[in-house]
Each structure stands twice: as C-alpha cells, then as structure tokens.
Amino acid sequence: MVRCSLAQRFLRVRRRSEAGMTTAEYAVGTLAACAFAAVLLAVVRSGGVKSALASVITAALGVAG
C-alpha cells in the first residue's frame, strides 16, 4: 500500500518537472527564432542584397514580359 502511493507520488512529481522543462524549451526556441529573424532582416536590408534581389526580380520580369 505504501509502495503504491509512493510510486504514484513519484510519477506525479516527475510529470510536473517535465512540464516545466517543456515550457522552458519553447521559450528558448522562440527566443532563438526571433534572434534569427532579426539577423535575417538585417542581412536582407543591406545594400548588396537589396541590389541583388532587385536585379533578379528585374531579370525575371524582363523574361516574362
């Protein structure tokens, strides 16, 4: 009887601790995704990339027209 209740209690504590880790992992993943988006935005806004994208779009529209 005591063993059974201890096993159930252990399982409840273990599930709760894993739930907190999952939330922390989501928070770290979200933060990393936001940082990656900021870096990507900075790269796309740079002059060299802007001109390269503009030339690709102009070439694509020129071929299509």
Coordinates of C-alpha atoms in Angstrom, one line a residue:
M1 CA 0.0 0.0 0.0
V2 CA 2.8 2.5 0.9
R3 CA 4.8 1.4 -2.1
C4 CA 1.9 2.0 -4.4
S5 CA 1.2 5.5 -3.1
L6 CA 4.9 6.4 -3.2
A7 CA 5.1 5.2 -6.8
Q8 CA 2.1 7.3 -7.8
R9 CA 3.5 10.4 -6.0
F10 CA 6.9 9.9 -7.8
L11 CA 5.1 9.8 -11.1
R12 CA 3.1 13.0 -10.4
V13 CA 6.3 14.9 -9.4
R14 CA 8.1 13.6 -12.4
R15 CA 5.4 14.7 -14.8
R16 CA 5.3 18.2 -13.3
S17 CA 9.0 18.7 -13.6
E18 CA 9.0 17.6 -17.2
A19 CA 6.1 20.0 -18.0
G20 CA 8.2 22.9 -16.8
M21 CA 11.2 21.9 -18.9
T22 CA 8.9 21.8 -22.0
T23 CA 7.8 25.3 -21.3
A24 CA 11.4 26.5 -20.9
E25 CA 12.4 24.7 -24.1
Y26 CA 9.7 26.5 -26.0
A27 CA 10.8 29.8 -24.6
V28 CA 14.4 29.3 -25.6
G29 CA 13.3 28.1 -29.1
T30 CA 11.1 31.2 -29.5
L31 CA 13.9 33.5 -28.5
A32 CA 16.3 31.8 -30.9
A33 CA 13.8 32.1 -33.7
C34 CA 13.3 35.8 -33.0
A35 CA 17.1 36.4 -33.0
F36 CA 17.4 34.5 -36.3
A37 CA 14.6 36.6 -37.8
A38 CA 16.4 39.8 -36.7
V39 CA 19.7 38.8 -38.3
L40 CA 17.9 37.7 -41.5
L41 CA 16.1 41.1 -41.7
A42 CA 19.4 42.9 -41.2
V43 CA 21.0 40.9 -44.0
V44 CA 18.1 41.4 -46.4
R45 CA 18.1 45.2 -45.7
S46 CA 21.8 45.5 -46.6
G47 CA 22.7 47.3 -49.8
G48 CA 24.3 44.4 -51.6
V49 CA 21.4 42.0 -51.0
K50 CA 18.8 44.6 -52.0
S51 CA 20.5 45.3 -55.3
A52 CA 20.9 41.5 -56.0
L53 CA 17.3 40.9 -55.3
A54 CA 16.2 43.8 -57.4
S55 CA 18.3 42.6 -60.3
V56 CA 16.8 39.0 -60.0
I57 CA 13.3 40.4 -60.0
T58 CA 14.0 42.8 -62.9
A59 CA 15.5 39.9 -64.9
A60 CA 12.5 37.7 -64.1
L61 CA 10.0 40.3 -65.1
G62 CA 12.0 41.1 -68.3
V63 CA 12.0 37.4 -69.3
A64 CA 8.3 37.1 -68.6
G65 CA 7.3 40.3 -70.4

